[in-house]
């Protein structure tokens, strides 16, 4: 019989009354390891799809006036910055939409519903600038990017999606 | 001195970049970010029907020299723009053309204003 692994199915519970505490502990560790591997695979898939979107944007928007409104081309540096930000994505991060913008940067947009959104981009100077709206609460800011996904952005995403901590 | 657009006039931002709209037609903040002159180009479409607004968008598409595709439009009342401390000034010809001006220089502040306008806008994908 051929068995295949369905990545979307929950991991089955294996419980028998006769297992020792030690065996149960090993099984729990094994389950955690599988969970972690599947999360890594899923995160890998998200990153791959975002990298290919970045490539598409690079192709479409790397010339002057790419939008007919006199916009700066999306520069190789802006492409690299977007890729660095994607590399830093922690597990559990919601999938953003990528948007080329008139400032020559690639924006990352997360939107849950009306007046519940976050937009961010990583500038050539290494600062991540962002704006956040959730109902009447709105603010903007910028954070230095040092290779790891900024904690402040993780917190805002958690608030936006009402998830447990992303990072 | 450019003439100000009326407080409650309806403005249309025509979208020529497909990634500036979400799947459901709602505009993203990038759709409203200003150009290199720190202006966002809009059309005054008060009292026009949806069909007439579409025709106005096609007219904008035809006038441009870069052979763009009209992907959609986002409508927003000028009161939203004024509430965010920007102004809309007439800039004709072409007829009905205006610019949203008064954008701050700071990047994240621009993002917040563009996000505020986008969230109040009524978007439609063509």
Short mmCIF file of C-alpha atoms in Angstrom, two decimals:
data_model
loop_
_atom_site.label_atom_id
_atom_site.label_comp_id
_atom_site.label_asym_id
_atom_site.label_seq_id
_atom_site.Cartn_x
_atom_site.Cartn_y
_atom_site.Cartn_z
CA UNK A 1 0.00 0.00 0.00
CA UNK A 2 1.36 3.46 -0.88
CA UNK A 3 0.99 6.08 1.83
CA UNK A 4 1.40 9.77 1.20
CA UNK A 5 1.84 12.61 3.67
CA UNK A 6 -0.94 15.17 3.45
CA UNK A 7 0.63 18.41 4.74
CA UNK A 8 -2.75 20.06 5.28
CA UNK A 9 -4.13 17.36 7.59
CA UNK A 10 -3.71 17.67 11.34
CA UNK A 11 -1.18 15.34 12.91
CA UNK A 12 -3.11 12.36 14.29
CA UNK A 13 -3.19 11.77 18.03
CA UNK A 14 -1.63 8.45 19.07
CA UNK A 15 -2.76 7.52 22.55
CA UNK A 16 -2.78 4.07 24.08
CA UNK A 17 -3.39 3.42 27.75
CA UNK A 18 -0.30 1.20 27.99
CA UNK A 19 2.46 3.74 27.16
CA UNK A 20 4.87 4.78 29.85
CA UNK A 21 5.50 8.41 30.84
CA UNK A 22 8.87 8.20 29.11
CA UNK A 23 7.33 6.95 25.85
CA UNK A 24 4.68 9.65 26.01
CA UNK A 25 7.35 12.30 26.49
CA UNK A 26 9.27 10.99 23.46
CA UNK A 27 6.07 10.98 21.39
CA UNK A 28 5.32 14.56 22.46
CA UNK A 29 8.82 15.64 21.46
CA UNK A 30 8.41 13.86 18.14
CA UNK A 31 5.07 15.61 17.55
CA UNK A 32 6.65 19.00 18.36
CA UNK A 33 9.48 18.26 15.94
CA UNK A 34 7.00 17.36 13.18
CA UNK A 35 4.94 20.49 13.93
CA UNK A 36 8.06 22.61 13.71
CA UNK A 37 9.14 20.99 10.43
CA UNK A 38 5.73 21.51 8.87
CA UNK A 39 5.75 25.18 9.98
CA UNK A 40 9.18 25.59 8.41
CA UNK A 41 7.95 24.01 5.16
CA UNK A 42 4.90 26.31 5.19
CA UNK A 43 7.03 29.40 5.91
CA UNK A 44 9.39 28.30 3.14
CA UNK A 45 6.48 28.14 0.71
CA UNK A 46 5.32 31.64 1.73
CA UNK A 47 8.80 33.04 1.25
CA UNK A 48 9.24 31.35 -2.13
CA UNK A 49 5.96 32.80 -3.39
CA UNK A 50 6.95 36.28 -2.16
CA UNK A 51 10.40 36.05 -3.76
CA UNK A 52 8.81 35.21 -7.08
CA UNK A 53 6.46 38.22 -6.69
CA UNK A 54 9.48 40.44 -6.03
CA UNK A 55 11.03 39.15 -9.28
CA UNK A 56 7.83 39.97 -11.18
CA UNK A 57 7.81 43.50 -9.73
CA UNK A 58 11.49 43.89 -10.66
CA UNK A 59 10.66 42.97 -14.25
CA UNK A 60 7.61 45.25 -14.47
CA UNK A 61 8.91 48.31 -12.63
CA UNK A 62 12.65 48.68 -13.11
CA UNK A 63 12.39 51.44 -15.71
CA UNK A 64 11.84 55.15 -15.17
CA UNK A 65 8.20 56.22 -15.24
CA UNK A 66 7.00 52.59 -14.93
CA UNK A 67 3.56 53.82 -13.88
CA UNK A 68 3.29 56.74 -16.29
CA UNK A 69 3.25 59.15 -13.35
CA UNK A 70 6.96 59.90 -13.38
CA UNK A 71 7.78 57.38 -10.67
CA UNK A 72 11.27 56.29 -9.77
CA UNK A 73 12.20 52.83 -11.02
CA UNK A 74 12.20 50.09 -8.42
CA UNK A 75 15.96 49.93 -7.95
CA UNK A 76 18.11 46.83 -7.40
CA UNK A 77 18.68 48.10 -3.85
CA UNK A 78 14.92 48.29 -3.22
CA UNK A 79 14.63 44.71 -4.54
CA UNK A 80 17.38 43.54 -2.19
CA UNK A 81 15.75 45.37 0.74
CA UNK A 82 12.41 43.67 0.07
CA UNK A 83 14.16 40.28 -0.14
CA UNK A 84 15.98 40.93 3.16
CA UNK A 85 12.68 41.71 4.85
CA UNK A 86 11.12 38.51 3.47
CA UNK A 87 14.15 36.49 4.69
CA UNK A 88 13.52 37.85 8.19
CA UNK A 89 9.86 36.78 8.32
CA UNK A 90 9.18 34.79 11.48
CA UNK A 91 7.01 31.69 11.61
CA UNK A 92 3.27 32.39 11.75
CA UNK A 93 3.45 35.68 9.92
CA UNK A 94 0.34 36.45 7.85
CA UNK A 95 0.94 36.66 4.11
CA UNK A 96 1.32 40.29 2.93
CA UNK A 97 0.61 41.69 -0.53
CA UNK A 98 3.56 43.29 -2.30
CA UNK A 99 3.07 46.65 -3.99
CA UNK A 100 5.49 48.77 -6.04
CA UNK A 101 5.14 52.38 -4.96
CA UNK A 102 5.84 55.81 -6.43
CA UNK A 103 8.73 56.27 -3.97
CA UNK A 104 10.63 53.45 -5.69
CA UNK A 105 10.17 51.01 -2.82
CA UNK A 106 8.24 47.76 -2.49
CA UNK A 107 5.49 48.06 0.09
CA UNK A 108 4.23 45.18 2.22
CA UNK A 109 0.49 45.47 2.81
CA UNK A 110 -1.54 43.56 5.38
CA UNK A 111 -5.28 44.20 5.52
CA UNK A 112 -7.86 42.45 7.65
CA UNK A 113 -10.90 44.62 6.85
CA UNK A 114 -12.21 48.18 6.83
CA UNK A 115 -9.79 50.44 8.75
CA UNK A 116 -7.69 47.47 9.86
CA UNK A 117 -4.46 47.59 7.91
CA UNK A 118 -0.69 47.87 8.13
CA UNK A 119 1.67 49.02 5.39
CA UNK A 120 5.47 48.95 5.60
CA UNK A 121 8.55 49.24 3.41
CA UNK A 122 12.26 48.95 3.92
CA UNK A 123 14.13 52.02 2.65
CA UNK A 124 17.58 52.09 1.10
CA UNK A 125 18.85 53.71 4.31
CA UNK A 126 18.03 50.53 6.26
CA UNK A 127 15.00 51.95 8.06
CA UNK A 128 11.63 50.27 7.96
CA UNK A 129 8.84 52.85 7.79
CA UNK A 130 5.28 51.81 8.53
CA UNK A 131 1.74 53.04 9.11
CA UNK A 132 -0.99 51.29 11.05
CA UNK A 133 -4.75 51.74 11.36
CA UNK A 134 -7.09 49.77 13.54
CA UNK A 135 -10.41 51.53 13.98
CA UNK A 136 -9.70 54.91 15.55
CA UNK A 137 -6.17 53.92 16.52
CA UNK A 138 -3.66 55.09 13.93
CA UNK A 139 0.02 55.82 13.98
CA UNK A 140 3.19 55.75 11.94
CA UNK A 141 6.87 55.33 12.62
CA UNK A 142 10.18 53.93 11.49
CA UNK A 143 12.53 51.36 12.94
CA UNK A 144 16.12 50.46 12.09
CA UNK A 145 16.27 47.07 10.35
CA UNK A 146 19.12 44.88 11.52
CA UNK A 147 18.31 41.62 9.79
CA UNK A 148 15.65 40.40 12.17
CA UNK A 149 11.96 41.14 11.80
CA UNK A 150 11.24 44.19 14.02
CA UNK A 151 9.44 43.29 17.24
CA UNK A 152 7.23 46.35 16.95
CA UNK A 153 5.92 45.16 13.60
CA UNK A 154 5.30 41.67 15.00
CA UNK A 155 3.28 43.21 17.82
CA UNK A 156 1.22 45.31 15.39
CA UNK A 157 0.54 42.28 13.20
CA UNK A 158 -0.51 40.32 16.27
CA UNK A 159 -2.87 43.11 17.19
CA UNK A 160 -4.20 43.38 13.65
CA UNK A 161 -4.83 39.66 13.27
CA UNK A 162 -5.53 39.09 17.00
CA UNK A 163 -3.12 36.16 16.94
CA UNK A 164 -0.79 34.94 19.59
CA UNK A 165 2.70 36.40 19.32
CA UNK A 166 4.19 36.06 15.79
CA UNK A 167 7.85 35.93 16.73
CA UNK B 1 -3.17 80.95 -6.56
CA UNK B 2 -4.74 77.62 -7.65
CA UNK B 3 -8.46 77.31 -7.00
CA UNK B 4 -9.45 74.95 -4.19
CA UNK B 5 -11.87 72.11 -4.87
CA UNK B 6 -15.16 72.22 -2.94
CA UNK B 7 -15.21 70.59 0.49
CA UNK B 8 -17.63 67.82 -0.37
CA UNK B 9 -16.73 67.18 -4.01
CA UNK B 10 -16.22 63.59 -5.08
CA UNK B 11 -12.74 62.73 -6.39
CA UNK B 12 -11.68 59.76 -8.51
CA UNK B 13 -8.21 58.31 -8.47
CA UNK B 14 -7.77 56.17 -11.58
CA UNK B 15 -5.56 53.14 -11.07
CA UNK B 16 -3.07 52.16 -13.78
CA UNK B 17 -1.00 49.68 -11.77
CA UNK B 18 -2.76 46.36 -11.11
CA UNK B 19 -0.97 45.81 -7.80
CA UNK B 20 -2.43 49.02 -6.39
CA UNK B 21 -5.78 47.30 -5.85
CA UNK B 22 -6.63 44.40 -3.56
CA UNK B 23 -8.46 41.45 -5.06
CA UNK B 24 -11.82 42.93 -3.95
CA UNK B 25 -11.08 46.24 -5.70
CA UNK B 26 -10.24 48.17 -2.53
CA UNK B 27 -7.29 50.52 -3.19
CA UNK B 28 -4.00 50.02 -1.37
CA UNK B 29 -2.30 53.05 0.21
CA UNK B 30 0.27 53.10 -2.61
CA UNK B 31 -2.55 54.06 -5.00
CA UNK B 32 -2.73 57.46 -3.27
CA UNK B 33 0.92 58.18 -2.57
CA UNK B 34 2.09 61.40 -4.24
CA UNK B 35 4.35 61.52 -7.31
CA UNK B 36 7.83 63.07 -7.43
CA UNK B 37 6.22 66.56 -7.30
CA UNK B 38 4.52 65.57 -4.05
CA UNK B 39 1.08 65.64 -5.71
CA UNK B 40 -1.59 63.00 -6.24
CA UNK B 41 -3.47 63.40 -9.49
CA UNK B 42 -7.28 63.01 -9.32
CA UNK B 43 -10.38 63.82 -11.35
CA UNK B 44 -13.38 65.74 -10.02
CA UNK B 45 -16.34 63.49 -10.72
CA UNK B 46 -19.17 65.04 -8.69
CA UNK B 47 -22.58 64.23 -10.20
CA UNK B 48 -21.13 61.79 -12.76
CA UNK B 49 -22.66 58.31 -13.03
CA UNK B 50 -20.49 55.19 -12.66
CA UNK B 51 -20.48 54.81 -16.42
CA UNK B 52 -19.42 58.44 -16.93
CA UNK B 53 -16.65 57.99 -14.36
CA UNK B 54 -15.44 54.94 -16.31
CA UNK B 55 -15.45 57.01 -19.53
CA UNK B 56 -13.47 59.72 -17.72
CA UNK B 57 -10.94 57.05 -16.69
CA UNK B 58 -10.64 55.78 -20.26
CA UNK B 59 -10.09 59.37 -21.36
CA UNK B 60 -7.19 59.64 -18.86
CA UNK B 61 -5.81 56.37 -20.19
CA UNK B 62 -6.00 57.65 -23.77
CA UNK B 63 -4.28 60.95 -22.93
CA UNK B 64 -1.25 59.28 -21.39
CA UNK B 65 1.73 58.54 -23.57
CA UNK B 66 2.99 55.42 -21.81
CA UNK B 67 0.25 53.14 -23.16
CA UNK B 68 -1.15 52.21 -19.73
CA UNK B 69 -4.07 49.96 -18.82
CA UNK B 70 -6.90 51.27 -16.65
CA UNK B 71 -7.34 48.67 -13.89
CA UNK B 72 -9.88 50.43 -11.70
CA UNK B 73 -10.83 53.52 -9.79
CA UNK B 74 -11.11 54.68 -6.20
CA UNK B 75 -13.63 57.34 -5.19
CA UNK B 76 -13.17 59.52 -2.16
CA UNK B 77 -14.84 62.68 -0.90
CA UNK B 78 -12.68 65.77 -0.65
CA UNK B 79 -13.71 66.08 3.02
CA UNK B 80 -11.57 63.00 3.73
CA UNK B 81 -8.57 64.73 2.14
CA UNK B 82 -9.21 67.92 4.12
CA UNK B 83 -9.61 65.98 7.39
CA UNK B 84 -6.10 64.61 6.84
CA UNK B 85 -4.72 68.15 6.51
CA UNK B 86 -4.18 67.99 2.74
CA UNK B 87 -5.85 70.16 0.08
CA UNK B 88 -7.16 69.52 -3.41
CA UNK B 89 -6.53 72.20 -6.03
CA UNK B 90 -7.86 72.45 -9.56
CA UNK B 91 -5.27 71.86 -12.28
CA UNK B 92 -6.95 72.20 -15.69
CA UNK B 93 -6.53 71.35 -18.49
CA UNK B 94 -7.43 68.56 -18.89
CA UNK B 95 -10.98 69.19 -17.75
CA UNK B 96 -11.87 67.98 -14.22
CA UNK B 97 -8.21 67.44 -13.33
CA UNK B 98 -7.02 68.33 -9.82
CA UNK B 99 -4.11 67.54 -7.51
CA UNK B 100 -4.07 66.54 -3.88
CA UNK B 101 -1.29 68.66 -2.38
CA UNK B 102 0.25 69.50 0.99
CA UNK B 103 1.82 66.09 1.62
CA UNK B 104 4.38 65.93 4.41
CA UNK B 105 7.94 64.93 3.50
CA UNK B 106 8.37 62.22 6.12
CA UNK B 107 7.86 58.73 4.60
CA UNK B 108 5.88 57.03 7.35
CA UNK B 109 3.61 60.05 7.76
CA UNK B 110 2.86 59.95 4.03
CA UNK B 111 2.06 56.25 4.37
CA UNK B 112 -0.40 56.90 7.20
CA UNK B 113 -2.22 59.62 5.24
CA UNK B 114 -2.35 57.45 2.10
CA UNK B 115 -3.63 54.56 4.22
CA UNK B 116 -6.28 56.84 5.76
CA UNK B 117 -7.52 57.94 2.32
CA UNK B 118 -7.44 54.37 0.93
CA UNK B 119 -9.49 53.05 3.84
CA UNK B 120 -12.20 55.68 3.24
CA UNK B 121 -12.22 55.18 -0.53
CA UNK B 122 -14.73 53.20 -2.51
CA UNK B 123 -12.74 51.06 -4.93
CA UNK B 124 -13.80 49.24 -8.06
CA UNK B 125 -11.84 46.93 -10.34
CA UNK B 126 -12.58 47.25 -14.07
#
